[in-house]
Short mmCIF file of C-alpha atoms in Angstrom, two decimals:
data_model
loop_
_atom_site.label_atom_id
_atom_site.label_comp_id
_atom_site.label_asym_id
_atom_site.label_seq_id
_atom_site.Cartn_x
_atom_site.Cartn_y
_atom_site.Cartn_z
CA MET A 1 -12.49 -66.06 -12.83
CA PRO A 2 -11.49 -67.22 -9.33
CA TYR A 3 -11.15 -64.73 -6.51
CA GLU A 4 -7.59 -64.31 -5.22
CA VAL A 5 -7.66 -63.68 -1.46
CA GLN A 6 -5.62 -64.09 1.71
CA GLY A 7 -6.31 -66.91 4.16
CA VAL A 8 -4.84 -68.78 7.13
CA VAL A 9 -3.50 -72.26 6.31
CA ALA A 10 -2.17 -75.12 8.44
CA GLN A 11 0.44 -76.88 6.30
CA GLY A 12 1.31 -79.76 8.62
CA LYS A 13 0.81 -81.25 12.06
CA GLY A 14 1.96 -78.92 14.81
CA GLN A 15 3.34 -76.33 12.39
CA GLU A 16 2.57 -72.67 12.94
CA VAL A 17 -0.13 -71.43 10.61
CA SER A 18 0.76 -69.17 7.69
CA LEU A 19 -1.01 -66.49 5.69
CA GLU A 20 -1.32 -67.68 2.09
CA THR A 21 -2.87 -66.58 -1.18
CA VAL A 22 -5.96 -68.70 -1.83
CA LEU A 23 -7.94 -69.10 -5.04
CA VAL A 24 -11.70 -69.20 -4.50
CA PRO A 25 -13.74 -70.37 -7.53
CA ASP A 26 -16.95 -68.77 -8.70
CA PRO A 27 -19.91 -70.54 -7.06
CA GLY A 28 -21.25 -73.58 -8.87
CA PRO A 29 -24.75 -75.04 -8.62
CA GLY A 30 -26.00 -74.90 -5.06
CA GLU A 31 -22.98 -72.90 -3.85
CA ALA A 32 -22.29 -69.38 -2.58
CA VAL A 33 -19.27 -67.15 -2.14
CA VAL A 34 -19.35 -65.13 1.08
CA ASN A 35 -17.38 -62.02 2.01
CA VAL A 36 -16.20 -62.95 5.50
CA GLN A 37 -16.48 -60.03 7.91
CA ALA A 38 -15.56 -61.78 11.16
CA CYS A 39 -14.50 -65.25 12.31
CA GLY A 40 -13.95 -66.51 15.85
CA VAL A 41 -10.84 -68.47 16.81
CA CYS A 42 -12.28 -71.79 18.01
CA HIS A 43 -10.47 -74.68 19.70
CA THR A 44 -11.59 -76.92 16.83
CA ASP A 45 -9.28 -74.96 14.52
CA LEU A 46 -6.39 -75.79 16.84
CA HIS A 47 -7.51 -79.44 16.76
CA TYR A 48 -7.20 -79.31 12.97
CA ARG A 49 -3.72 -77.80 13.14
CA GLU A 50 -2.62 -80.47 15.61
CA GLY A 51 -4.01 -83.36 13.56
CA GLY A 52 -6.77 -84.13 16.05
CA ILE A 53 -9.50 -84.17 13.38
CA SER A 54 -7.77 -85.75 10.39
CA ASP A 55 -4.47 -85.66 8.51
CA ASP A 56 -5.89 -84.18 5.30
CA TYR A 57 -3.42 -81.28 5.18
CA PRO A 58 -3.20 -78.50 4.20
CA PHE A 59 -6.19 -77.15 6.10
CA LEU A 60 -7.85 -73.82 5.47
CA LEU A 61 -8.79 -72.85 9.01
CA GLY A 62 -11.70 -70.86 10.45
CA HIS A 63 -15.37 -71.76 10.62
CA GLU A 64 -17.15 -69.56 13.22
CA ALA A 65 -18.06 -66.75 10.89
CA ALA A 66 -20.49 -64.18 9.56
CA GLY A 67 -20.45 -61.98 6.47
CA THR A 68 -22.32 -60.96 3.34
CA VAL A 69 -23.10 -63.00 0.26
CA GLU A 70 -20.95 -62.03 -2.73
CA ALA A 71 -22.43 -64.37 -5.33
CA VAL A 72 -24.62 -67.46 -5.64
CA GLY A 73 -24.57 -70.32 -8.09
CA GLU A 74 -27.20 -71.85 -10.31
CA GLY A 75 -30.31 -73.17 -8.61
CA VAL A 76 -29.84 -71.26 -5.34
CA THR A 77 -33.08 -69.81 -3.98
CA GLY A 78 -33.80 -67.71 -0.91
CA LEU A 79 -30.28 -66.27 -0.90
CA GLU A 80 -28.89 -63.37 -2.90
CA PRO A 81 -25.87 -61.05 -2.99
CA GLY A 82 -25.82 -58.61 -0.09
CA ASP A 83 -27.60 -60.90 2.38
CA PHE A 84 -26.00 -60.90 5.85
CA VAL A 85 -25.44 -64.51 6.91
CA ILE A 86 -23.99 -66.68 9.63
CA LEU A 87 -22.11 -69.68 8.27
CA ASN A 88 -22.97 -73.10 9.63
CA TRP A 89 -21.20 -76.41 9.17
CA ARG A 90 -24.28 -78.65 9.11
CA ALA A 91 -26.26 -77.76 6.00
CA VAL A 92 -29.19 -80.16 6.18
CA CYS A 93 -30.13 -82.24 3.15
CA GLY A 94 -33.90 -82.49 3.73
CA GLN A 95 -33.96 -86.03 2.31
CA CYS A 96 -32.18 -88.39 4.73
CA ARG A 97 -34.05 -90.55 7.23
CA ALA A 98 -33.51 -88.02 10.04
CA CYS A 99 -34.81 -85.10 7.98
CA LEU A 100 -37.79 -87.10 6.71
CA ARG A 101 -38.71 -88.03 10.29
CA GLY A 102 -38.83 -84.34 11.25
CA ARG A 103 -35.46 -84.29 13.02
CA PRO A 104 -33.29 -82.25 10.65
CA TRP A 105 -30.88 -81.25 13.44
CA TYR A 106 -29.69 -84.88 13.28
CA CYS A 107 -29.29 -84.79 9.47
CA PHE A 108 -27.08 -87.71 8.43
CA ALA A 109 -26.17 -86.26 5.02
CA THR A 110 -25.04 -82.70 5.68
CA HIS A 111 -23.09 -81.23 2.78
CA ASN A 112 -20.49 -78.67 1.79
CA ALA A 113 -19.39 -76.99 -1.42
CA LYS A 114 -18.36 -79.47 -4.12
CA GLN A 115 -15.63 -77.32 -5.65
CA LYS A 116 -12.26 -76.98 -3.95
CA MET A 117 -10.43 -73.84 -2.92
CA THR A 118 -6.71 -74.06 -3.69
CA LEU A 119 -3.34 -72.48 -3.17
CA LYS A 120 -1.87 -70.63 -6.16
CA ASP A 121 0.07 -73.75 -7.21
CA GLY A 122 -3.16 -75.75 -7.42
CA THR A 123 -2.83 -77.59 -4.09
CA GLU A 124 -6.33 -78.38 -2.87
CA LEU A 125 -7.25 -77.14 0.59
CA SER A 126 -9.38 -78.90 3.19
CA PRO A 127 -11.66 -76.23 4.72
CA ALA A 128 -12.23 -76.59 8.46
CA LEU A 129 -15.71 -78.03 9.02
CA GLY A 130 -16.42 -77.44 5.34
CA ILE A 131 -16.12 -73.66 5.71
CA GLY A 132 -12.57 -72.25 5.88
CA ALA A 133 -13.33 -68.71 7.04
CA PHE A 134 -10.00 -67.26 8.13
CA LEU A 135 -10.26 -65.97 4.59
CA GLU A 136 -11.41 -62.77 2.90
CA LYS A 137 -13.93 -64.70 0.78
CA THR A 138 -14.95 -68.33 1.15
CA LEU A 139 -16.90 -70.86 -0.90
CA VAL A 140 -19.65 -72.83 0.86
CA ALA A 141 -22.81 -74.73 0.07
CA ALA A 142 -25.72 -72.29 -0.04
CA GLY A 143 -27.37 -74.26 2.76
CA GLN A 144 -24.48 -73.30 5.02
CA CYS A 145 -25.65 -69.67 4.90
CA THR A 146 -28.30 -68.63 7.41
CA LYS A 147 -29.77 -65.16 6.95
CA VAL A 148 -30.09 -63.02 10.10
CA SER A 149 -30.63 -59.35 10.87
CA ASP A 150 -27.68 -57.21 9.81
CA ASP A 151 -28.24 -55.03 12.88
CA ALA A 152 -26.02 -57.48 14.78
CA PRO A 153 -22.26 -56.87 14.52
CA ALA A 154 -20.50 -59.58 12.53
CA GLN A 155 -18.02 -60.30 15.34
CA VAL A 156 -20.97 -61.18 17.59
CA ALA A 157 -23.19 -62.93 15.04
CA GLY A 158 -20.40 -65.21 13.86
CA LEU A 159 -20.01 -66.76 17.31
CA LEU A 160 -23.29 -68.60 16.76
CA GLY A 161 -21.58 -70.43 13.91
CA CYS A 162 -19.95 -72.83 16.33
CA GLY A 163 -18.96 -72.44 20.00
CA VAL A 164 -21.73 -70.31 21.43
CA MET A 165 -24.43 -72.26 19.58
CA ALA A 166 -22.86 -75.53 20.69
CA GLY A 167 -23.02 -74.47 24.33
CA ILE A 168 -26.46 -72.89 24.32
CA GLY A 169 -27.83 -75.83 22.35
CA ALA A 170 -26.22 -78.38 24.66
CA ALA A 171 -28.28 -76.91 27.49
CA VAL A 172 -31.52 -75.99 25.77
CA ASN A 173 -31.80 -78.52 22.93
CA THR A 174 -29.84 -81.59 24.03
CA GLY A 175 -30.05 -81.34 27.82
CA GLN A 176 -33.56 -79.87 27.67
CA VAL A 177 -32.86 -77.74 30.74
CA THR A 178 -36.05 -76.20 32.03
CA ARG A 179 -37.23 -73.90 34.81
CA GLY A 180 -36.26 -75.01 38.29
CA ASP A 181 -33.55 -77.46 37.17
CA SER A 182 -30.14 -77.78 38.75
CA VAL A 183 -27.32 -77.76 36.20
CA ALA A 184 -23.59 -78.33 36.48
CA VAL A 185 -21.20 -77.33 33.70
CA ILE A 186 -17.70 -78.81 33.73
CA GLY A 187 -15.28 -76.66 31.76
CA CYS A 188 -15.85 -72.91 31.56
CA GLY A 189 -14.33 -71.87 28.27
CA GLY A 190 -16.45 -70.38 25.51
CA VAL A 191 -18.66 -73.45 25.03
CA GLY A 192 -19.10 -74.06 28.77
CA ASP A 193 -20.00 -70.44 29.43
CA ALA A 194 -22.49 -70.58 26.57
CA ALA A 195 -24.05 -73.65 28.22
CA ILE A 196 -24.29 -71.65 31.45
CA LEU A 197 -25.93 -68.78 29.56
CA GLY A 198 -28.34 -71.20 27.88
CA SER A 199 -29.23 -72.78 31.22
CA SER A 200 -29.92 -69.36 32.69
CA LEU A 201 -32.05 -68.45 29.69
CA ALA A 202 -34.05 -71.66 30.18
CA GLY A 203 -34.79 -70.82 33.82
CA ALA A 204 -32.45 -73.16 35.72
CA ALA A 205 -32.63 -72.47 39.45
CA LYS A 206 -29.06 -73.50 40.26
CA ILE A 207 -26.12 -73.42 37.85
CA ILE A 208 -22.80 -74.79 39.12
CA ALA A 209 -19.66 -73.93 37.16
CA VAL A 210 -16.62 -76.21 37.48
CA ASP A 211 -13.12 -75.40 36.27
CA VAL A 212 -9.49 -75.42 37.38
CA ASP A 213 -9.02 -71.69 36.74
CA ASP A 214 -10.47 -69.09 39.11
CA ARG A 215 -10.41 -66.49 36.34
CA LYS A 216 -12.69 -68.66 34.20
CA LEU A 217 -14.97 -69.29 37.15
CA GLU A 218 -15.38 -65.55 37.57
CA TRP A 219 -16.27 -65.26 33.89
CA ALA A 220 -18.83 -68.03 34.42
CA ARG A 221 -20.58 -66.01 37.09
CA GLY A 222 -20.99 -63.24 34.54
CA PHE A 223 -22.96 -65.63 32.32
CA GLY A 224 -25.29 -66.82 35.06
CA ALA A 225 -23.47 -69.35 37.25
CA THR A 226 -24.91 -69.29 40.78
CA HIS A 227 -22.09 -71.36 42.31
CA THR A 228 -18.50 -72.15 41.31
CA VAL A 229 -16.17 -75.05 42.10
CA ASN A 230 -12.42 -75.07 41.53
CA SER A 231 -11.71 -78.74 40.89
CA ARG A 232 -8.03 -78.29 41.77
CA SER A 233 -8.96 -77.70 45.38
CA ALA A 234 -12.24 -79.63 45.72
CA ASP A 235 -13.66 -82.91 44.45
CA PRO A 236 -16.17 -81.68 41.84
CA VAL A 237 -18.50 -84.66 42.26
CA GLU A 238 -18.77 -84.18 46.00
CA ALA A 239 -19.05 -80.42 45.62
CA ILE A 240 -21.91 -80.70 43.12
CA ARG A 241 -23.69 -83.18 45.36
CA ASP A 242 -23.24 -80.92 48.39
CA LEU A 243 -24.76 -78.03 46.45
CA THR A 244 -27.76 -80.12 45.38
CA GLY A 245 -28.86 -81.60 48.69
CA GLY A 246 -26.66 -84.66 48.30
CA ASN A 247 -28.40 -85.72 45.09
CA GLY A 248 -26.42 -84.43 42.15
CA ALA A 249 -27.53 -82.11 39.36
CA ASP A 250 -30.49 -82.74 37.07
CA VAL A 251 -28.30 -82.00 34.04
CA VAL A 252 -24.50 -82.13 33.89
CA ILE A 253 -22.84 -80.69 30.78
CA GLU A 254 -19.28 -81.81 30.06
CA ALA A 255 -17.57 -79.12 27.98
CA VAL A 256 -13.99 -80.38 28.15
CA GLY A 257 -14.00 -83.63 26.18
CA ARG A 258 -11.79 -85.78 28.42
CA PRO A 259 -12.45 -89.19 30.01
CA GLU A 260 -11.79 -88.01 33.55
CA THR A 261 -14.17 -85.06 33.33
CA TYR A 262 -16.80 -87.21 31.63
CA GLU A 263 -16.61 -89.65 34.54
CA GLN A 264 -17.05 -86.72 36.93
CA ALA A 265 -20.13 -85.65 34.99
CA PHE A 266 -21.52 -89.18 35.09
CA TYR A 267 -21.30 -89.42 38.87
CA ALA A 268 -22.25 -85.79 39.57
CA ARG A 269 -25.76 -86.16 38.14
CA ASP A 270 -28.85 -87.07 40.10
CA LEU A 271 -30.52 -90.44 39.64
CA ALA A 272 -32.36 -90.37 36.31
CA GLY A 273 -30.40 -87.22 35.46
CA THR A 274 -28.86 -86.34 32.11
CA VAL A 275 -25.23 -86.10 31.05
CA VAL A 276 -24.47 -84.07 27.92
CA LEU A 277 -21.08 -84.40 26.24
CA VAL A 278 -20.34 -81.30 24.17
CA GLY A 279 -16.57 -81.17 24.68
CA VAL A 280 -14.75 -82.69 21.70
CA PRO A 281 -12.54 -85.71 22.53
CA THR A 282 -9.61 -86.93 20.45
CA PRO A 283 -9.76 -90.27 18.59
CA ASP A 284 -7.57 -92.10 21.12
CA MET A 285 -9.73 -91.37 24.19
CA ARG A 286 -11.69 -94.15 25.94
CA ILE A 287 -13.97 -94.37 28.97
CA ASP A 288 -14.41 -97.26 31.38
CA LEU A 289 -17.61 -97.22 33.43
CA PRO A 290 -19.22 -100.08 35.37
CA LEU A 291 -22.15 -101.21 33.27
CA LEU A 292 -24.15 -101.76 36.45
CA ASP A 293 -23.75 -98.04 37.27
CA VAL A 294 -24.93 -97.11 33.77
CA PHE A 295 -28.00 -99.27 34.32
CA GLY A 296 -28.60 -98.46 37.98
CA ARG A 297 -28.36 -94.69 37.76
CA GLY A 298 -30.86 -94.48 34.92
CA GLY A 299 -31.35 -91.24 33.05
CA ALA A 300 -29.67 -90.39 29.78
CA LEU A 301 -26.14 -90.11 28.42
CA LYS A 302 -26.17 -87.82 25.39
CA SER A 303 -23.70 -86.28 23.01
CA SER A 304 -24.52 -82.90 21.56
CA TRP A 305 -23.87 -82.39 17.85
CA TYR A 306 -23.51 -78.66 17.28
CA GLY A 307 -25.92 -78.11 20.17
CA ASP A 308 -28.48 -80.17 18.21
CA CYS A 309 -29.31 -76.89 16.54
CA LEU A 310 -31.29 -76.18 13.42
CA PRO A 311 -29.56 -73.04 12.07
CA SER A 312 -32.60 -71.77 10.19
CA ARG A 313 -34.59 -71.89 13.44
CA ASP A 314 -32.02 -71.08 16.10
CA PHE A 315 -29.69 -68.47 14.60
CA PRO A 316 -32.35 -65.82 13.84
CA MET A 317 -34.04 -66.41 17.21
CA LEU A 318 -30.80 -65.95 19.17
CA ILE A 319 -29.81 -62.86 17.16
CA ASP A 320 -33.24 -61.38 17.94
CA LEU A 321 -32.68 -62.05 21.65
CA PHE A 322 -29.30 -60.33 21.41
CA LEU A 323 -30.84 -57.29 19.71
CA GLN A 324 -33.45 -57.17 22.50
CA ASN A 325 -30.61 -57.06 25.08
CA ARG A 326 -31.73 -60.42 26.45
CA LEU A 327 -28.71 -62.48 25.36
CA PRO A 328 -25.28 -60.87 25.99
CA LEU A 329 -23.39 -62.51 23.13
CA ASP A 330 -20.94 -59.60 23.00
CA LYS A 331 -19.51 -60.67 26.38
CA PHE A 332 -17.85 -63.63 24.67
CA VAL A 333 -15.61 -61.38 22.54
CA SER A 334 -12.35 -60.92 24.43
CA GLU A 335 -10.49 -59.19 21.59
CA THR A 336 -10.62 -58.50 17.87
CA ILE A 337 -7.55 -59.32 15.77
CA GLY A 338 -6.29 -59.49 12.20
CA LEU A 339 -5.70 -62.55 10.01
CA ASP A 340 -1.98 -62.40 10.78
CA GLN A 341 -2.61 -62.83 14.52
CA VAL A 342 -4.33 -66.25 14.50
CA GLU A 343 -1.25 -68.16 15.67
CA GLU A 344 -0.87 -65.79 18.62
CA ALA A 345 -4.58 -66.21 19.38
CA PHE A 346 -4.14 -70.00 19.54
CA GLY A 347 -1.58 -69.47 22.29
CA LYS A 348 -3.88 -67.20 24.26
CA MET A 349 -6.73 -69.68 23.91
CA HIS A 350 -4.55 -72.60 25.01
CA ARG A 351 -3.43 -70.63 28.08
CA GLY A 352 -7.02 -69.73 28.97
CA GLU A 353 -6.44 -66.00 28.60
CA VAL A 354 -9.45 -65.34 26.35
CA LEU A 355 -12.97 -66.57 25.77
CA ARG A 356 -12.89 -65.68 22.09
CA SER A 357 -10.43 -63.89 19.89
CA VAL A 358 -12.31 -62.79 16.78
CA VAL A 359 -10.67 -62.09 13.44
CA VAL A 360 -12.19 -59.00 11.83
CA LEU A 361 -11.68 -58.55 8.09
#
């Protein structure tokens, strides 16, 4: 029999979300049902509501989550009821050309649950990033469940499911920040601050935070930024160069996802430096750069998929660092809320009033 639970649904473009009864089927082969304990309110969920991802409404929102396994389907190994897990939206297949070459973080055939969750009238729901976790119980592919220590609070652990992992991974995995590097991070929301934290963890000597909001810049200092630049009052490219001996930063991480900030990142890096795009653009955005500058400046222009993380490797490691008081993940949690407060949380996020609102169930 399907589980009948409450979840947050986006019915149409730009419409306020609503709390609906959702039917969650028993897990089929290779699937798991998870009791969601906490789920962060991520900007990607707002992108879904606004039609910035696709128009496959209605969407079941929420994806940055942790909880306990309720049940598993046929053929599932290494996972059983009661396990505490972080949900991930890139369950690797193990068989594609990326996986077979030893690069599973690039997996080209990630998968989700095959069955659909529905509204009571049978309308099929599109779960955000294949998860849909603003929900009391959700159905996912078993590979989307990563076991970690249950000593970590769910509202902290779940953050690794998306934004915090994306930022830390953009610095450590994609940007390959190392000791002594200079790093600039453009955009100091949750992902940008996580990139700052990751850069600090990796031993960067200078970490420059760039934003238009002084409040966010102060938050950035709390995650390890050594310098801040308000780009409303100063040219960020010139400021970054001034702070790096006129050269530019070794690694510049763009955590906004806009053409103008990407161009700033491109010109704010040192020769042979690296630009990492982790901010999510919309489908209509374009960039126009002189090809000679792309050639002449050398280095690397990279995009960061989910922080190029491998959940089975990275999630347990980062939770262990948190439990050792070496990674202050709890500082990202601005408030805890209920399922019926997600729409209000979108407003706070849009206004830059919070790093993360976290739904606790």
